[in-house]
Short mmCIF file of C-alpha atoms in Angstrom, two decimals:
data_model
loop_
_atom_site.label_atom_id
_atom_site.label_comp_id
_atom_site.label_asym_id
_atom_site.label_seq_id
_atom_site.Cartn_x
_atom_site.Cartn_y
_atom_site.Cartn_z
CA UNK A 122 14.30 67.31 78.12
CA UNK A 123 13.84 63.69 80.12
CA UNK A 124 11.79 64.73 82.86
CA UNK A 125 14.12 65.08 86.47
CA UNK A 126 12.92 64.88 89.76
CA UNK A 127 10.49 67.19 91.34
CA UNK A 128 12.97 67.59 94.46
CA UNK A 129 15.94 68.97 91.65
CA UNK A 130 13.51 71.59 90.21
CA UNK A 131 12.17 72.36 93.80
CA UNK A 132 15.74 73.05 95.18
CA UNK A 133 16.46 74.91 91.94
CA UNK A 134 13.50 77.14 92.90
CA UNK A 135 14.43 77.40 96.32
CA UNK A 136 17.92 79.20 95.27
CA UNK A 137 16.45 81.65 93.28
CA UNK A 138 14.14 82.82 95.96
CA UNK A 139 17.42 82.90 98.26
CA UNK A 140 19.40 84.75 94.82
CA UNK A 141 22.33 82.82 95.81
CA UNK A 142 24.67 81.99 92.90
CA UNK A 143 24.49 78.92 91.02
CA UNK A 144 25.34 77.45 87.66
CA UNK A 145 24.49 74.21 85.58
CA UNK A 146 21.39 73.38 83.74
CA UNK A 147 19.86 72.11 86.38
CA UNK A 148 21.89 74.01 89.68
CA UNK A 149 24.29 71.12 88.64
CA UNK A 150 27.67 70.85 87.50
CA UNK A 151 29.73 74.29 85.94
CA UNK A 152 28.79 75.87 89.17
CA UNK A 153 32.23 77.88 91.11
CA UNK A 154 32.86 79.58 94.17
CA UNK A 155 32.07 83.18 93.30
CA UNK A 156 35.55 84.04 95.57
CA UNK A 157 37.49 83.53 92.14
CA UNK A 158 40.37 86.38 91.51
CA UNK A 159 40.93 87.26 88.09
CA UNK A 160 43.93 89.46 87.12
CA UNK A 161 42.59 92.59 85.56
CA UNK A 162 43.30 96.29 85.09
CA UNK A 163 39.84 97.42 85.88
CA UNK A 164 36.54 95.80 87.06
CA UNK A 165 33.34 97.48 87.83
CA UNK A 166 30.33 95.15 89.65
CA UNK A 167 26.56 95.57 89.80
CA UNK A 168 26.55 97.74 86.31
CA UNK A 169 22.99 98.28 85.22
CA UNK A 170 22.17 97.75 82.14
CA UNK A 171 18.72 98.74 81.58
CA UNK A 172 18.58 101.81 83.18
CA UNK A 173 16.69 100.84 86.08
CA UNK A 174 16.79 99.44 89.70
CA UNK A 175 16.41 95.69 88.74
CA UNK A 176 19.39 92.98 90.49
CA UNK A 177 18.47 90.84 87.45
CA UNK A 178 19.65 93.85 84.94
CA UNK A 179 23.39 93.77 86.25
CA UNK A 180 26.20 92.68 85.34
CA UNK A 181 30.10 92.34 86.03
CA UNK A 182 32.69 94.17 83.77
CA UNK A 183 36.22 92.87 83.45
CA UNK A 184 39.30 94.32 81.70
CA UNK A 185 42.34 92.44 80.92
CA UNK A 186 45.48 93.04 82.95
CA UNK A 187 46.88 94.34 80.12
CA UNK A 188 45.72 97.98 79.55
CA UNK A 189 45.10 98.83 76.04
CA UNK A 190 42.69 101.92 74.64
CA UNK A 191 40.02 99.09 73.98
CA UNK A 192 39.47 95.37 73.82
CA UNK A 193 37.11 92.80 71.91
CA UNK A 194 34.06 91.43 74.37
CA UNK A 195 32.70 88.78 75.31
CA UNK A 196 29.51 88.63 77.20
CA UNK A 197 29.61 85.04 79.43
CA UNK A 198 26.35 83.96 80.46
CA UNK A 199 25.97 81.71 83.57
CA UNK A 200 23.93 78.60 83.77
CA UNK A 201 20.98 77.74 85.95
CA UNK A 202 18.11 76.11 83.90
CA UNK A 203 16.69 79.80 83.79
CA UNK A 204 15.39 79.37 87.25
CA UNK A 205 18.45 81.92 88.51
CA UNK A 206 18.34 85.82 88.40
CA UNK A 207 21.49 86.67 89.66
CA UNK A 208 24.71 84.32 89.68
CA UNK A 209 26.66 86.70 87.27
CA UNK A 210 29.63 86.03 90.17
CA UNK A 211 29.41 82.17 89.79
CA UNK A 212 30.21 82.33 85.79
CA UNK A 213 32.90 80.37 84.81
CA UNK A 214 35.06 82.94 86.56
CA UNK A 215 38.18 80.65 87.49
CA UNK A 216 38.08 79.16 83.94
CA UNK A 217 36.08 80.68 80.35
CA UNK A 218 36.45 83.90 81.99
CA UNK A 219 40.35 83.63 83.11
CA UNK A 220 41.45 82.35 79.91
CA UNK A 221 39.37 85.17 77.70
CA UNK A 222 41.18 87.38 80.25
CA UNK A 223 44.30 86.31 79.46
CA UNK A 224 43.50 86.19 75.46
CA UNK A 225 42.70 89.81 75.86
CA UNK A 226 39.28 90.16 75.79
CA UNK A 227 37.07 92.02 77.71
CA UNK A 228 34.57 90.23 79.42
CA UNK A 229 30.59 91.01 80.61
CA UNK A 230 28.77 88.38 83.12
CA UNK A 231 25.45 89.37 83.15
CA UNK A 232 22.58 88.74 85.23
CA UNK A 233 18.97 88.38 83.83
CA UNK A 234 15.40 87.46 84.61
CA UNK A 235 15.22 83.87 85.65
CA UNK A 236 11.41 81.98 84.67
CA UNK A 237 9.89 82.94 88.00
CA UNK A 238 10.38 86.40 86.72
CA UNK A 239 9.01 86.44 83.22
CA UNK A 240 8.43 84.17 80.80
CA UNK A 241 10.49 83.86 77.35
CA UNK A 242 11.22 85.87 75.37
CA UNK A 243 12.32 87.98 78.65
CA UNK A 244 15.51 86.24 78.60
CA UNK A 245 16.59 86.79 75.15
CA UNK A 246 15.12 90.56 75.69
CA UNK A 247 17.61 91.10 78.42
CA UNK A 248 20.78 89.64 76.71
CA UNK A 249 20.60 91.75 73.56
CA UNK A 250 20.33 95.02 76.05
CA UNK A 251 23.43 93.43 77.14
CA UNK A 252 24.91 93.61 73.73
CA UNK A 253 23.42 97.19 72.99
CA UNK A 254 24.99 98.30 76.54
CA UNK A 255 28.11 96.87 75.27
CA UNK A 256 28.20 99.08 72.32
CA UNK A 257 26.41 102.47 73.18
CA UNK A 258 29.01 102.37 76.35
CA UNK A 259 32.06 101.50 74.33
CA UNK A 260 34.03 104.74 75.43
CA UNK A 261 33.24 104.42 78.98
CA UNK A 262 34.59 100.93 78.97
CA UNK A 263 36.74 100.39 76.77
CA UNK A 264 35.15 97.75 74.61
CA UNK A 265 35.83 97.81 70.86
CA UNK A 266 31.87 97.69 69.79
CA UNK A 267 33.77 96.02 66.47
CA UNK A 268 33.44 92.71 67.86
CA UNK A 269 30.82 91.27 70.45
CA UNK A 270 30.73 87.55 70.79
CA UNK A 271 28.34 85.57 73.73
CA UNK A 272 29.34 82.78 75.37
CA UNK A 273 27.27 80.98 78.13
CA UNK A 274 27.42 77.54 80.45
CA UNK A 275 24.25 75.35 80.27
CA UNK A 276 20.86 77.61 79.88
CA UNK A 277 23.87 80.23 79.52
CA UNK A 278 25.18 78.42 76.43
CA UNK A 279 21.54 77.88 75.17
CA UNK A 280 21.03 82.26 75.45
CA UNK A 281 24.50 82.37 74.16
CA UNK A 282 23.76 80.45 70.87
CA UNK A 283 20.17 81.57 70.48
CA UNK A 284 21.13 85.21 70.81
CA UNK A 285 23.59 83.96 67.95
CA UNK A 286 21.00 82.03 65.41
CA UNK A 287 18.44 85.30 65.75
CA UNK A 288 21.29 87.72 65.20
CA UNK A 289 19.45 90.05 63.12
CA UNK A 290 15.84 89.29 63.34
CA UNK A 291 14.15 91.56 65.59
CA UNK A 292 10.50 89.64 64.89
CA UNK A 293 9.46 86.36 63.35
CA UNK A 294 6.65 83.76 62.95
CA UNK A 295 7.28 80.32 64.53
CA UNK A 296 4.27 78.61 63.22
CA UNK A 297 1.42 80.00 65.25
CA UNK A 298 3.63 81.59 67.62
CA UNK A 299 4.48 85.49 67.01
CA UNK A 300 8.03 86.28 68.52
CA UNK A 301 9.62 89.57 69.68
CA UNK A 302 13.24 88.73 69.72
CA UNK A 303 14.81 92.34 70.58
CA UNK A 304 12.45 93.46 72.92
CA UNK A 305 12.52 96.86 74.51
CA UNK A 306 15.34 97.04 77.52
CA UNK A 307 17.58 99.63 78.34
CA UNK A 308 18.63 103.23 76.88
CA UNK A 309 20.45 101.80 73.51
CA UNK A 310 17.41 100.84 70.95
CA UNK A 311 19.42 101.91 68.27
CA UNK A 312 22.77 100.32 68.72
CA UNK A 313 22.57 97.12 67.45
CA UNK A 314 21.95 93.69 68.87
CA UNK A 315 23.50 91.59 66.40
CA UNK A 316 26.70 89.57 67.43
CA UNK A 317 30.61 88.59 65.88
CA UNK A 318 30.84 84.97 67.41
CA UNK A 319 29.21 83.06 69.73
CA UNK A 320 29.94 79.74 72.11
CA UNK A 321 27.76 77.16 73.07
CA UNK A 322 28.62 74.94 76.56
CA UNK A 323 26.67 72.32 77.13
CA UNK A 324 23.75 74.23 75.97
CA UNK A 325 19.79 72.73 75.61
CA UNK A 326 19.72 73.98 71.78
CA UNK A 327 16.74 72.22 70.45
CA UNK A 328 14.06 72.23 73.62
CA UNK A 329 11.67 70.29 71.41
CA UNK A 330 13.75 67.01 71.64
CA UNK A 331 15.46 66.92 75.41
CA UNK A 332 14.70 62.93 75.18
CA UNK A 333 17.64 62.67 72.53
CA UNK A 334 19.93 60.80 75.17
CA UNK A 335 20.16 59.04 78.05
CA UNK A 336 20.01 62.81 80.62
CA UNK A 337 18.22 63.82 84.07
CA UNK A 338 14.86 62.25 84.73
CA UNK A 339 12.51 65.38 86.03
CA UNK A 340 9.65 65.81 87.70
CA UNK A 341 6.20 66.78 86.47
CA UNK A 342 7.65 70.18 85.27
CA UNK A 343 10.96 70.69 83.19
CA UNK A 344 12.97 73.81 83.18
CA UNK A 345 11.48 74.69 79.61
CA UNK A 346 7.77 74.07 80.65
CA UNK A 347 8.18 76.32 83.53
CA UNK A 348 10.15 79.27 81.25
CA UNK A 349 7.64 78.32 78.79
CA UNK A 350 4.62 78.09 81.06
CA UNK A 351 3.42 75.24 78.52
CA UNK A 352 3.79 71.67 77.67
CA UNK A 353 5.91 70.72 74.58
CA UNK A 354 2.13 68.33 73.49
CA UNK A 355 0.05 71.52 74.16
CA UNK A 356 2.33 74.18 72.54
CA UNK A 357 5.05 72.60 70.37
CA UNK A 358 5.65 75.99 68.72
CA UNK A 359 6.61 77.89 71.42
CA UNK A 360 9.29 75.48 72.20
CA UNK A 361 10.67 75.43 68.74
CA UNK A 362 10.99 78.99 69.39
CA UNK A 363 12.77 78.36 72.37
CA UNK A 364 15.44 76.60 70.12
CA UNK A 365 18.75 77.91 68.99
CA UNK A 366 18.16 75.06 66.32
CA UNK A 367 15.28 76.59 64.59
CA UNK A 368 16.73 79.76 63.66
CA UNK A 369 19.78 78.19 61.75
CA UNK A 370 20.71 79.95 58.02
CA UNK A 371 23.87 80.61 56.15
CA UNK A 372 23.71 83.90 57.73
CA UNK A 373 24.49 82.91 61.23
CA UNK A 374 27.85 84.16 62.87
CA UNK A 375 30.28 81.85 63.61
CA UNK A 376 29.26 79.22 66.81
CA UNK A 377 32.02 76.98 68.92
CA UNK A 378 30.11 74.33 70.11
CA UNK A 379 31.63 72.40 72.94
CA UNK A 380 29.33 69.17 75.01
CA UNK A 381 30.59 66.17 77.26
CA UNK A 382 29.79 62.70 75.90
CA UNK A 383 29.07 61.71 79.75
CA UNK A 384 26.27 64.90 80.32
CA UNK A 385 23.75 63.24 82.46
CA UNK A 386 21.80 66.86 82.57
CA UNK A 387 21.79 68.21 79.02
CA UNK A 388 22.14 65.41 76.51
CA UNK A 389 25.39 65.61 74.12
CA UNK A 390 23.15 64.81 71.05
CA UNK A 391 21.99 68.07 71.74
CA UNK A 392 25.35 69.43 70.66
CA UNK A 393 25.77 67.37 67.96
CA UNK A 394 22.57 67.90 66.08
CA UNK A 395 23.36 71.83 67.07
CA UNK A 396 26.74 71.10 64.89
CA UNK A 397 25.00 69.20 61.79
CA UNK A 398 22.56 71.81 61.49
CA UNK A 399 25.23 74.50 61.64
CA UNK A 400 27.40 72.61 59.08
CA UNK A 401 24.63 71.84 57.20
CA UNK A 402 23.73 75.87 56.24
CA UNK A 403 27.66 76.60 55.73
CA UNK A 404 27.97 78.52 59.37
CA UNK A 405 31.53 78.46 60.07
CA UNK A 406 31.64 75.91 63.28
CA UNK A 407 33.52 73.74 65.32
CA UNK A 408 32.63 71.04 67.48
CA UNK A 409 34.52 69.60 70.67
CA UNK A 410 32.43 66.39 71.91
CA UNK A 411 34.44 65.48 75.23
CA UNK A 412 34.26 61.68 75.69
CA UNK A 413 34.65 61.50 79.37
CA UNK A 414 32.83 65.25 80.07
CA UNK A 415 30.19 65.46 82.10
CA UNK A 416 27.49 68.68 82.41
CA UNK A 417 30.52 71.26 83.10
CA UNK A 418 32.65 68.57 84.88
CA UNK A 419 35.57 67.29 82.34
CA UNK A 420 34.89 70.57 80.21
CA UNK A 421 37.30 73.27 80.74
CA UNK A 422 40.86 71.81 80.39
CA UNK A 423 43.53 74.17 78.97
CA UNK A 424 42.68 72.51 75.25
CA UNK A 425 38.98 72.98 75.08
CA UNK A 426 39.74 76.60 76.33
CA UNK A 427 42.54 77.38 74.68
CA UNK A 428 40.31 76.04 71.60
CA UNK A 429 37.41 78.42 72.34
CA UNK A 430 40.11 81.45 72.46
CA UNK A 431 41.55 80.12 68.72
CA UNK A 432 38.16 80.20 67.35
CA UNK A 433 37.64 83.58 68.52
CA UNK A 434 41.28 84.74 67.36
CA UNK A 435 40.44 83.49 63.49
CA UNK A 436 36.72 85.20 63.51
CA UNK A 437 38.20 88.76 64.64
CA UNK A 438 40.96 87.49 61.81
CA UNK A 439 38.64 86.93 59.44
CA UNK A 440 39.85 83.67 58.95
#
């Protein structure tokens, strides 16, 4: 990523310490009031996950209005560079969560450690006890463990599609760089981790090139180098395995891939080399480039949502 100013990533820090909600790469652009009312049939707040006393292993459940004996799921991730532990209630409520609402899908806004807590792999650890939560509590909730998809704004988007390029591999070799990618949280180690779909908002996929477009100028740190604790000169390796983009095969679910032409934060060639890799192996993609969308701003009109739900619709079709 183009380096920002020190002040962003300092204010950024500041709001994690505070655990106030927030959203965008950067604490910039998808974030919503968390005072957002969804129609549902049932919610339940502050679920752990993990089986412990941790605020960053929570998360929001919401049912469609509705009722049926169980619904598809999607687990929304919020954005916040990774420098925010617990803004589950600012994500995307008033519009990716409404409209999977109203599709019929369950949906699961997790919390999880933010950099300041641990470093990566952490957050990949935490999402994928998401996903094993999601299926060894299937009765309890009412989620059809048939089909889990992620979706995430920002760093959100980045977990969302990373969780969806590793789907599978528990532990790999990124040149020098030995990576646990399942990790150990929560009470469900043998349900599995592996995912149906996946979508990708204006997510950093490949943190080794952030300079591919004009985006945010940053201070001496960038939101990778801190989750990274690293430089991308020192330690390129450990930011290729940062990257949704390295992880790419045929084998990959499906991935939506949506990025404003305008994104001043997280570069939209990010998206679009995201897409020619994807297309490249034969994943089954699409790709909505927004020409006047900015870093959330632009994004969510009833087409590019209405979009995401379609793409979802044909994967549980088989389509």
């Amino acid at each position: 990523m183009k380096k920002t100013l020190l002040s962003t990533v300092m204010l950024c820090l500041s709001a994690v310490v505070m655990a106030q909600p927030g959203g965008g790469f950067g604490g910039f652009g998808g974030f919503q009031r968390p005072q957002v009312k969804l129609e549902t049939s049932q919610e339940w707040k502050d679920v752990n996950y993990a089986g412990d006393d941790q605020a960053y292993h929570t998360c929001d459940i919401y049912l469609p209005k509705e009722e049926k004996a169980s619904y598809p799921v999607v687990i929304h991730i919020y954005g916040s560079a990774w420098f925010s532990n617990n803004s589950k209630g600012a994500a995307d409520l008033g519009t990716i969560v409404n409209a999977l609402l109203k599709a019929g899908y369950a949906v699961v806004c997790p919390n999880h450690r933010s950099s300041m807590d641990a470093k990566w792999p952490a957050q990949i650890h935490d999402i994928r006890a998401v996903i094993r939560f999601v299926r060894g509590e299937a009765k309890k909730y009412k989620f059809d463990p048939s089909f889990v998809a992620t979706s995430g704004f920002s760093s959100g988007g980045h977990l969302s599609s990373t969780t969806a390029t590793t789907s599978g591999l528990k532990k790999t070799k990124v040149g020098t760089v030995d990576i646990d990618l399942e990790g150990t949280v929560g009470c469900y180690a043998n349900e599995s981790s592996s995912v149906n779909a996946a979508c990708d908002w204006s997510g950093p996929v490949d943190l080794t090139a952030m300079d591919c477009g004009e985006g945010m100028k940053m201070g001496e740190n960038s939101p990778e180098d801190v989750l990274l604790d690293s430089k991308l000169a020192k330690e390129p390796d450990k930011y290729r395995s940062l990257s949704a983009t390295y992880y790419v095969d045929k084998n990959d679910p499906p991935i939506i891939i949506f990025h404003g032409e305008k994104d001043n934060v997280v570069p939209c060639c990010q998206g679009k080399m995201f897409y020619e890799k994807l297309v490249a192996a034969g994943v089954k993609t699409e790709a909505t480039f927004v020409p006047e969308g900015g870093h959330g701003m632009g994004m969510y009109d009833e087409a590019n949502l209405q979009k995401m739900v379609n793409f979802l619709n044909a994967v549980r079709a088989g389509k």
